[in-house]
mmCIF file of C-alpha atoms and ligand atoms in Angstrom:
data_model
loop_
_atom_site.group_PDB
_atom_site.id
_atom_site.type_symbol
_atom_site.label_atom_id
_atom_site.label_comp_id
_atom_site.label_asym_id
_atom_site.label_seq_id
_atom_site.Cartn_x
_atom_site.Cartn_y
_atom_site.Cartn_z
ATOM 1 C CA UNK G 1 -21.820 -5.477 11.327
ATOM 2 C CA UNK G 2 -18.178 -5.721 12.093
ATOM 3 C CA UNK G 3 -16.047 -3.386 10.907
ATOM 4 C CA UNK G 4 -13.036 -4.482 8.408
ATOM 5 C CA UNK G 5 -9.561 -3.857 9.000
ATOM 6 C CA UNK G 6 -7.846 -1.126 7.562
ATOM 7 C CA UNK G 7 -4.235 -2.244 6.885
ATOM 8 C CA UNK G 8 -1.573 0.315 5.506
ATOM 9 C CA UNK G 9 2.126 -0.523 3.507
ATOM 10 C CA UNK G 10 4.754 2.309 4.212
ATOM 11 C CA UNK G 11 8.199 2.331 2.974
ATOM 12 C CA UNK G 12 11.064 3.907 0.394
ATOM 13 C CA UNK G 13 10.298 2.945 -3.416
ATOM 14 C CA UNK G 14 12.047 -0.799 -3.612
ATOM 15 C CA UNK G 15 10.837 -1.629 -0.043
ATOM 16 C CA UNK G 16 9.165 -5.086 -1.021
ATOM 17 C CA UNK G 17 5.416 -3.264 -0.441
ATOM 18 C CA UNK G 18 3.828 -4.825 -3.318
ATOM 19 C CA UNK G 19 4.871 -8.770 -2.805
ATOM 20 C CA UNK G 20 3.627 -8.312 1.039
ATOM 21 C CA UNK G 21 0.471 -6.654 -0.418
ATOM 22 C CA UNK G 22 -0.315 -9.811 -2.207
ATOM 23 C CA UNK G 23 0.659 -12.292 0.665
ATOM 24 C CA UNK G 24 -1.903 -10.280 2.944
ATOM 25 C CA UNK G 25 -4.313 -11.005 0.160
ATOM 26 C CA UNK G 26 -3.673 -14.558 -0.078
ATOM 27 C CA UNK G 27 -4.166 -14.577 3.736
ATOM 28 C CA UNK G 28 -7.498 -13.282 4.407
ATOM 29 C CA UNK G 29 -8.708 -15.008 1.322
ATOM 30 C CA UNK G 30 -7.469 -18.418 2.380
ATOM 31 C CA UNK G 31 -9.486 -17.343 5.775
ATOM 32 C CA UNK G 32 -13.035 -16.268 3.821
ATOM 33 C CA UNK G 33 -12.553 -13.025 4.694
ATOM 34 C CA UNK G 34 -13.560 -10.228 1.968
ATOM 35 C CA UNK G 35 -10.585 -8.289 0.882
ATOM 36 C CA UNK G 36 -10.035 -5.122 -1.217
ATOM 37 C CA UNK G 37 -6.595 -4.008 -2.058
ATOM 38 C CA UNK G 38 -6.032 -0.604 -3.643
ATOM 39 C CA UNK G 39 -2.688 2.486 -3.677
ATOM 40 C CA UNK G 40 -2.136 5.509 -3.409
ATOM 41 C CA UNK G 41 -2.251 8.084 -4.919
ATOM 42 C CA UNK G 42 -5.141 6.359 -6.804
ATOM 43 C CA UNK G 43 -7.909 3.854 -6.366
ATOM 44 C CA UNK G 44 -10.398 5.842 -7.905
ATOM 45 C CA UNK G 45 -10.755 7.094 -11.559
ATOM 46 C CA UNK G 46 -10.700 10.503 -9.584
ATOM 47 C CA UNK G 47 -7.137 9.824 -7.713
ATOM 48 C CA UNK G 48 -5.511 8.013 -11.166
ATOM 49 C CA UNK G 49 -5.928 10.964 -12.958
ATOM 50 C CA UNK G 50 -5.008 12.918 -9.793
ATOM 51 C CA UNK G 51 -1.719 10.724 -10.035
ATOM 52 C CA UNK G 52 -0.672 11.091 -13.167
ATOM 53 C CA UNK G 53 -0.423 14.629 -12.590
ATOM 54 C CA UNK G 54 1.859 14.519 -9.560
ATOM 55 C CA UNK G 55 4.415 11.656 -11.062
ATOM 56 C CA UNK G 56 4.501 13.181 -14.639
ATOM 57 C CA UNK G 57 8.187 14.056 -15.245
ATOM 58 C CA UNK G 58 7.593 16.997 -17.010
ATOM 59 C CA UNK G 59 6.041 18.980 -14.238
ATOM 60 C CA UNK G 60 9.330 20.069 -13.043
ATOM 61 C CA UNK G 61 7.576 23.540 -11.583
ATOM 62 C CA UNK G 62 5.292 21.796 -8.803
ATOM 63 C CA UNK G 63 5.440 23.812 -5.933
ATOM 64 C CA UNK G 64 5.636 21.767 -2.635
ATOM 65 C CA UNK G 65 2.708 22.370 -1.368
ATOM 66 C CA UNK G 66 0.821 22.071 -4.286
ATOM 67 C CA UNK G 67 1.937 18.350 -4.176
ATOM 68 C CA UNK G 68 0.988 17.980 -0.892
ATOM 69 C CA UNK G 69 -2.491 18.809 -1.434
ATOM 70 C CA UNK G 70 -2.977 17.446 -4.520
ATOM 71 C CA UNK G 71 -1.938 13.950 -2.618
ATOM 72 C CA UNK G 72 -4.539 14.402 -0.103
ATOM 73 C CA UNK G 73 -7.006 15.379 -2.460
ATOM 74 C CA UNK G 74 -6.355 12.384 -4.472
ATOM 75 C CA UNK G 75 -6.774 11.052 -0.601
ATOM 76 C CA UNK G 76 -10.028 12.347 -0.144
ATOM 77 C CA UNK G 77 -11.947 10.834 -2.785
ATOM 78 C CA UNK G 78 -10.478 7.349 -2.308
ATOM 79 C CA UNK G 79 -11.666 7.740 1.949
ATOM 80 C CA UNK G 80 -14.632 8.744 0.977
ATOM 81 C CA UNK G 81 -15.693 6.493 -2.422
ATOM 82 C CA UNK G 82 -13.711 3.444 -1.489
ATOM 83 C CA UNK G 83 -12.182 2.781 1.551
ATOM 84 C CA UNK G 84 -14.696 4.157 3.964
ATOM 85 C CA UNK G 85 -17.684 2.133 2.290
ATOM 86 C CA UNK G 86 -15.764 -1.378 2.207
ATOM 87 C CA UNK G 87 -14.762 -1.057 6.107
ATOM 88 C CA UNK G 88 -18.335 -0.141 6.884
ATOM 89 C CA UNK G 89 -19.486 -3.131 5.261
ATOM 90 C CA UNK G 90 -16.983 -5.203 6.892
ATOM 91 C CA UNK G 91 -14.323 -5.560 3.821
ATOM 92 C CA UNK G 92 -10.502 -5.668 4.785
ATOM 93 C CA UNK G 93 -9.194 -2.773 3.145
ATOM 94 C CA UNK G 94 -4.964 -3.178 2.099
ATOM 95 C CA UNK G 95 -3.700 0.088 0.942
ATOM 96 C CA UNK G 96 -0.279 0.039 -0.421
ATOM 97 C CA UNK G 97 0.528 3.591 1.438
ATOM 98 C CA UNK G 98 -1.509 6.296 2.729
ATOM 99 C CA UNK G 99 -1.531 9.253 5.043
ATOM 100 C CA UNK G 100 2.222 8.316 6.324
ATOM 101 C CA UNK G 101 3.577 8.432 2.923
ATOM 102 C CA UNK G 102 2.579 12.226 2.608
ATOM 103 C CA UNK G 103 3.962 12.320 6.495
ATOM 104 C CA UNK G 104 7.162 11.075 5.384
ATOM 105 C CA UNK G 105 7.427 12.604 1.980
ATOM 106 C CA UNK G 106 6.214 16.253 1.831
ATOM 107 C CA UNK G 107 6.322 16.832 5.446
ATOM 108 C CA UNK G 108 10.040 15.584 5.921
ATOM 109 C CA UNK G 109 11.316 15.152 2.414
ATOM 110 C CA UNK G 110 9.860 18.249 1.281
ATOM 111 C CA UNK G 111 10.206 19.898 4.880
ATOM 112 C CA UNK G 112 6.446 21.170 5.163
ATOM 113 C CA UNK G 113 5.993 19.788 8.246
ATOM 114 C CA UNK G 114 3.059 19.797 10.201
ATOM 115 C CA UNK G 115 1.089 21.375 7.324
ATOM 116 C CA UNK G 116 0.938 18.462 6.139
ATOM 117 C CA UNK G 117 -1.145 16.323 9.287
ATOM 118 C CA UNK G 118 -3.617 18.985 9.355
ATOM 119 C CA UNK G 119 -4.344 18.855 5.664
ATOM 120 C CA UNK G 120 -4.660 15.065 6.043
ATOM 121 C CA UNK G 121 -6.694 15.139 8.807
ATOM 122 C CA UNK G 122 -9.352 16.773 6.391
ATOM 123 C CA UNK G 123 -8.395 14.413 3.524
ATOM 124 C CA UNK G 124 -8.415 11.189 5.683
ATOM 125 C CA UNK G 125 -12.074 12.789 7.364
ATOM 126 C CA UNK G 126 -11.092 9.982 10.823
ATOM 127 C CA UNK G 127 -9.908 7.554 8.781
ATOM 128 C CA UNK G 128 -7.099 5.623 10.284
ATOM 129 C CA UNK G 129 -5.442 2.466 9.800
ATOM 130 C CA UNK G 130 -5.466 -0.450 12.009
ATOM 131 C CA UNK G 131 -2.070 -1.618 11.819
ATOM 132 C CA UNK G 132 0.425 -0.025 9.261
ATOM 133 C CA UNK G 133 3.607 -1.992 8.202
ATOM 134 C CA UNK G 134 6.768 -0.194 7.651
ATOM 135 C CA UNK G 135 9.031 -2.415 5.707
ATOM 136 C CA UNK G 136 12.214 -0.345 6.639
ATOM 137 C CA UNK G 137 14.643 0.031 3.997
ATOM 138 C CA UNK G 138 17.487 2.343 3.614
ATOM 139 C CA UNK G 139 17.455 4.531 0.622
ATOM 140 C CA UNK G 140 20.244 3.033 -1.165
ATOM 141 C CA UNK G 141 19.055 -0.521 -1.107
ATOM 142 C CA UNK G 142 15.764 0.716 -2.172
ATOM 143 C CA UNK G 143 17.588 2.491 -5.161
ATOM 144 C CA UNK G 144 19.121 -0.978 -6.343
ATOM 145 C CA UNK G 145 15.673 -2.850 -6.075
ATOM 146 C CA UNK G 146 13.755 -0.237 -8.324
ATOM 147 C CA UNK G 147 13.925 -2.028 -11.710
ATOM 148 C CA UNK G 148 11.239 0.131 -13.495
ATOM 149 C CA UNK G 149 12.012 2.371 -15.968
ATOM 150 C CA UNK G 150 11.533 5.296 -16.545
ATOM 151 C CA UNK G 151 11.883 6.743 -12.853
ATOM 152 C CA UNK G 152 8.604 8.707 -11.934
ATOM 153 C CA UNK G 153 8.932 12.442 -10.968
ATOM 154 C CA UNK G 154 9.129 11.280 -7.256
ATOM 155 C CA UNK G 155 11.594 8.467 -7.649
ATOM 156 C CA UNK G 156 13.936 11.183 -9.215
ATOM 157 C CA UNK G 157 14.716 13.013 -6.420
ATOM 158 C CA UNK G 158 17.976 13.047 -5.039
ATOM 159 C CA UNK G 159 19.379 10.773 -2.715
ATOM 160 C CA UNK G 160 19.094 13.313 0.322
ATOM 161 C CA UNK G 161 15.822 13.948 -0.515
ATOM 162 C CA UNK G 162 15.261 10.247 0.077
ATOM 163 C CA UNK G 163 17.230 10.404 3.390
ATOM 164 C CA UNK G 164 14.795 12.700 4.515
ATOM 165 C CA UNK G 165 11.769 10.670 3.965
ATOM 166 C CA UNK G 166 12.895 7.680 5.351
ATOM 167 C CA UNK G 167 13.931 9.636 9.041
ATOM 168 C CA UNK G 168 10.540 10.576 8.490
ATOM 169 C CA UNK G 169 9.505 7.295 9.003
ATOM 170 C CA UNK G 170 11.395 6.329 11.672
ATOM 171 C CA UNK G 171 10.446 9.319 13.172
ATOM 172 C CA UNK G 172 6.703 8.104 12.512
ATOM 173 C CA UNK G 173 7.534 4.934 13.770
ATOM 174 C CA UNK G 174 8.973 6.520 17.431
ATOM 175 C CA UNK G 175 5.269 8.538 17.554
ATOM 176 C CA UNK G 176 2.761 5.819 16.687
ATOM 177 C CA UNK G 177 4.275 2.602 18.123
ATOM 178 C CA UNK G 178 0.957 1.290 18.703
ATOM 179 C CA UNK G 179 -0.117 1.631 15.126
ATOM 180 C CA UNK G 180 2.656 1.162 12.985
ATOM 181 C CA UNK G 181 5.014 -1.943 12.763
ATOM 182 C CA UNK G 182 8.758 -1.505 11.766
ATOM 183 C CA UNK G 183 10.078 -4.452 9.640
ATOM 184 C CA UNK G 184 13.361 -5.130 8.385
ATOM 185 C CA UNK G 185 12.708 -5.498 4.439
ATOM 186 C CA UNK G 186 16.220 -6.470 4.218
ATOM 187 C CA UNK G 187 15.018 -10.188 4.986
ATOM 188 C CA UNK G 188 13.617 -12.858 2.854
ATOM 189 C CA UNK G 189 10.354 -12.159 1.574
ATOM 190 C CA UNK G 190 9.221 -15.070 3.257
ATOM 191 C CA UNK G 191 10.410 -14.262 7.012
ATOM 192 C CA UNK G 192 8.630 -10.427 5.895
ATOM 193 C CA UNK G 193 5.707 -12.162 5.418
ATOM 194 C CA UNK G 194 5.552 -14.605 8.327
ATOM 195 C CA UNK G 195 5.836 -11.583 10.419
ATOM 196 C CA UNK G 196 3.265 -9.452 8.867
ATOM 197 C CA UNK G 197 1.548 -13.026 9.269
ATOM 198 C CA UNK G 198 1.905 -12.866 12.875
ATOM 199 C CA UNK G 199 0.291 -9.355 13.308
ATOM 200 C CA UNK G 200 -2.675 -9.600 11.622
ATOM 201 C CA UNK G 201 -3.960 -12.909 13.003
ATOM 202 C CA UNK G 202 -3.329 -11.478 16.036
ATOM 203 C CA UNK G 203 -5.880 -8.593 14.881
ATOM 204 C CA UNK G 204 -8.451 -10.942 13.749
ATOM 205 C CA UNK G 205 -8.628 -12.508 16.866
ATOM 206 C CA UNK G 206 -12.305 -12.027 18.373
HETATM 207 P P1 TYD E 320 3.940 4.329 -5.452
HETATM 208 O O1 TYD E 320 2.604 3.995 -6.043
HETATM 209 O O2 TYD E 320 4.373 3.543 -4.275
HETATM 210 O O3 TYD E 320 5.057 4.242 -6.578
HETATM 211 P P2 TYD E 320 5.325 3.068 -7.625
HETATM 212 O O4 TYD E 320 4.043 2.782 -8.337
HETATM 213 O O5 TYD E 320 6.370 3.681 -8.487
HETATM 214 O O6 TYD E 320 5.811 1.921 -6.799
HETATM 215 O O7 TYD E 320 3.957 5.852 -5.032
HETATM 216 C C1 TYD E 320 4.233 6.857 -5.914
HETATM 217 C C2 TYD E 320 5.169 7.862 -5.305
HETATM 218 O O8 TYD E 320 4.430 8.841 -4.574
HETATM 219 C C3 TYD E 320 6.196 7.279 -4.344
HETATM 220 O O9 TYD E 320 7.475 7.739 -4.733
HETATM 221 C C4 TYD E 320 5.848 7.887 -3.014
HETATM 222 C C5 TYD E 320 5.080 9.123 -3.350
HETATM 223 N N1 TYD E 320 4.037 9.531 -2.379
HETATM 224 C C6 TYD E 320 4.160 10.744 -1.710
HETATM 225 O O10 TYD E 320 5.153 11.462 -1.887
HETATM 226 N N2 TYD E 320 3.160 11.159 -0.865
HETATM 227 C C7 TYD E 320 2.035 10.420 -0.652
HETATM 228 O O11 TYD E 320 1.142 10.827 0.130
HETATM 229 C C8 TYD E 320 1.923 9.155 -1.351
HETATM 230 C C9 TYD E 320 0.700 8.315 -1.152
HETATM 231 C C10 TYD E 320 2.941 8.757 -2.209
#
């Protein structure tokens, strides 16, 4: 059986990720294709309560790297219990971030560098997206789009903090042009979406 496509959303908190999440939905369901969508950290019981733990605001001690593993262990059971069975069985998987956002986060933002691939690449066990879409947005727009309140113990940090991440990403971008799509989440939603459109039709293309 064919294998389904694994398709990754990367981008700053306020990026637009979840309203393209739900358009590629909407897509591959309007084409009878089967379809999971899932996050991280989470998507198992496992990785929520893994979650919780690294965006409650009152752990203001958590060492760096403690974060970093505890999002790739939080990694490692969703690989393994959910996203690794529905590819096999030929399921879409769309995964509102994933090993970028620990890339681009604790590797840049929290400057552990490469630590942090090789830890993935034990979390992630091979597991690599398809096609990952980074809906680029600076930091500061990001900031005015995040409505929710109250700010998790990530979307806290300071601003150049945030800088960091996001020339992580475009430093991710520059290594894996292959893989990973830069789009300007500055634009409508709708010309996001036709472009995200574009890509994966392309993908599904026998
Ligand atoms: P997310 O679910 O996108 O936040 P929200 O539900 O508030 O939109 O992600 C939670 C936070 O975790 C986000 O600020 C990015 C951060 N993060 C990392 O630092 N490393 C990682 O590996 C992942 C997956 C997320």
């Amino acid at each position: 059986m064919k294998q389904g496509l694994f398709i990754t959303l990367e981008g700053m908190d306020g990026a637009g990720k979840s309203t393209q999440i739900a358009a590629i939905q909407r897509l591959l369901k309007e084409k009878g294709q089967e379809v999971i969508v899932t996050r991280e950290p989470g998507g198992t019981v496992i990785s929520e309560k893994i979650r919780e733990i690294i965006l409650d605001r009152e752990n203001t001690e958590m060492e760096p790297m403690t974060e970093a593993l505890l999002y790739a262990a939080a990694r490692a059971q969703h690989v393994a219990q959910v996203i690794r069975p529905a590819l096999e069985q030929g399921t879409h998987v769309v995964c509102d971030r994933f090993m970028d956002s620990s890339i681009a986060y604790q590797g840049y933002g929290r400057g552990l560098g490469d630590s942090v691939s090789i830890i993935n690449a034990y979390a992630a066990a091979g597991c690599v997206p398809d096609i990952t879409f980074f809906l680029r947005l600076d930091p500061d727009a990001g900031k005015e789009r995040i409505q929710e309140s109250p700010l998790d113990r990530m979307e806290l940090e300071a601003m150049d903090f945030q800088q960091r991440v996001f020339h992580g990403y475009e430093e991710l971008a520059l290594q894996f042009p292959e893989r990973i799509v830069t789009i300007d989440a500055s634009e409508e939603i709708s010309a996001v979406s036709a472009k995200i459109k574009e890509h994966i039709e392309r993908l599904l293309q026998p």
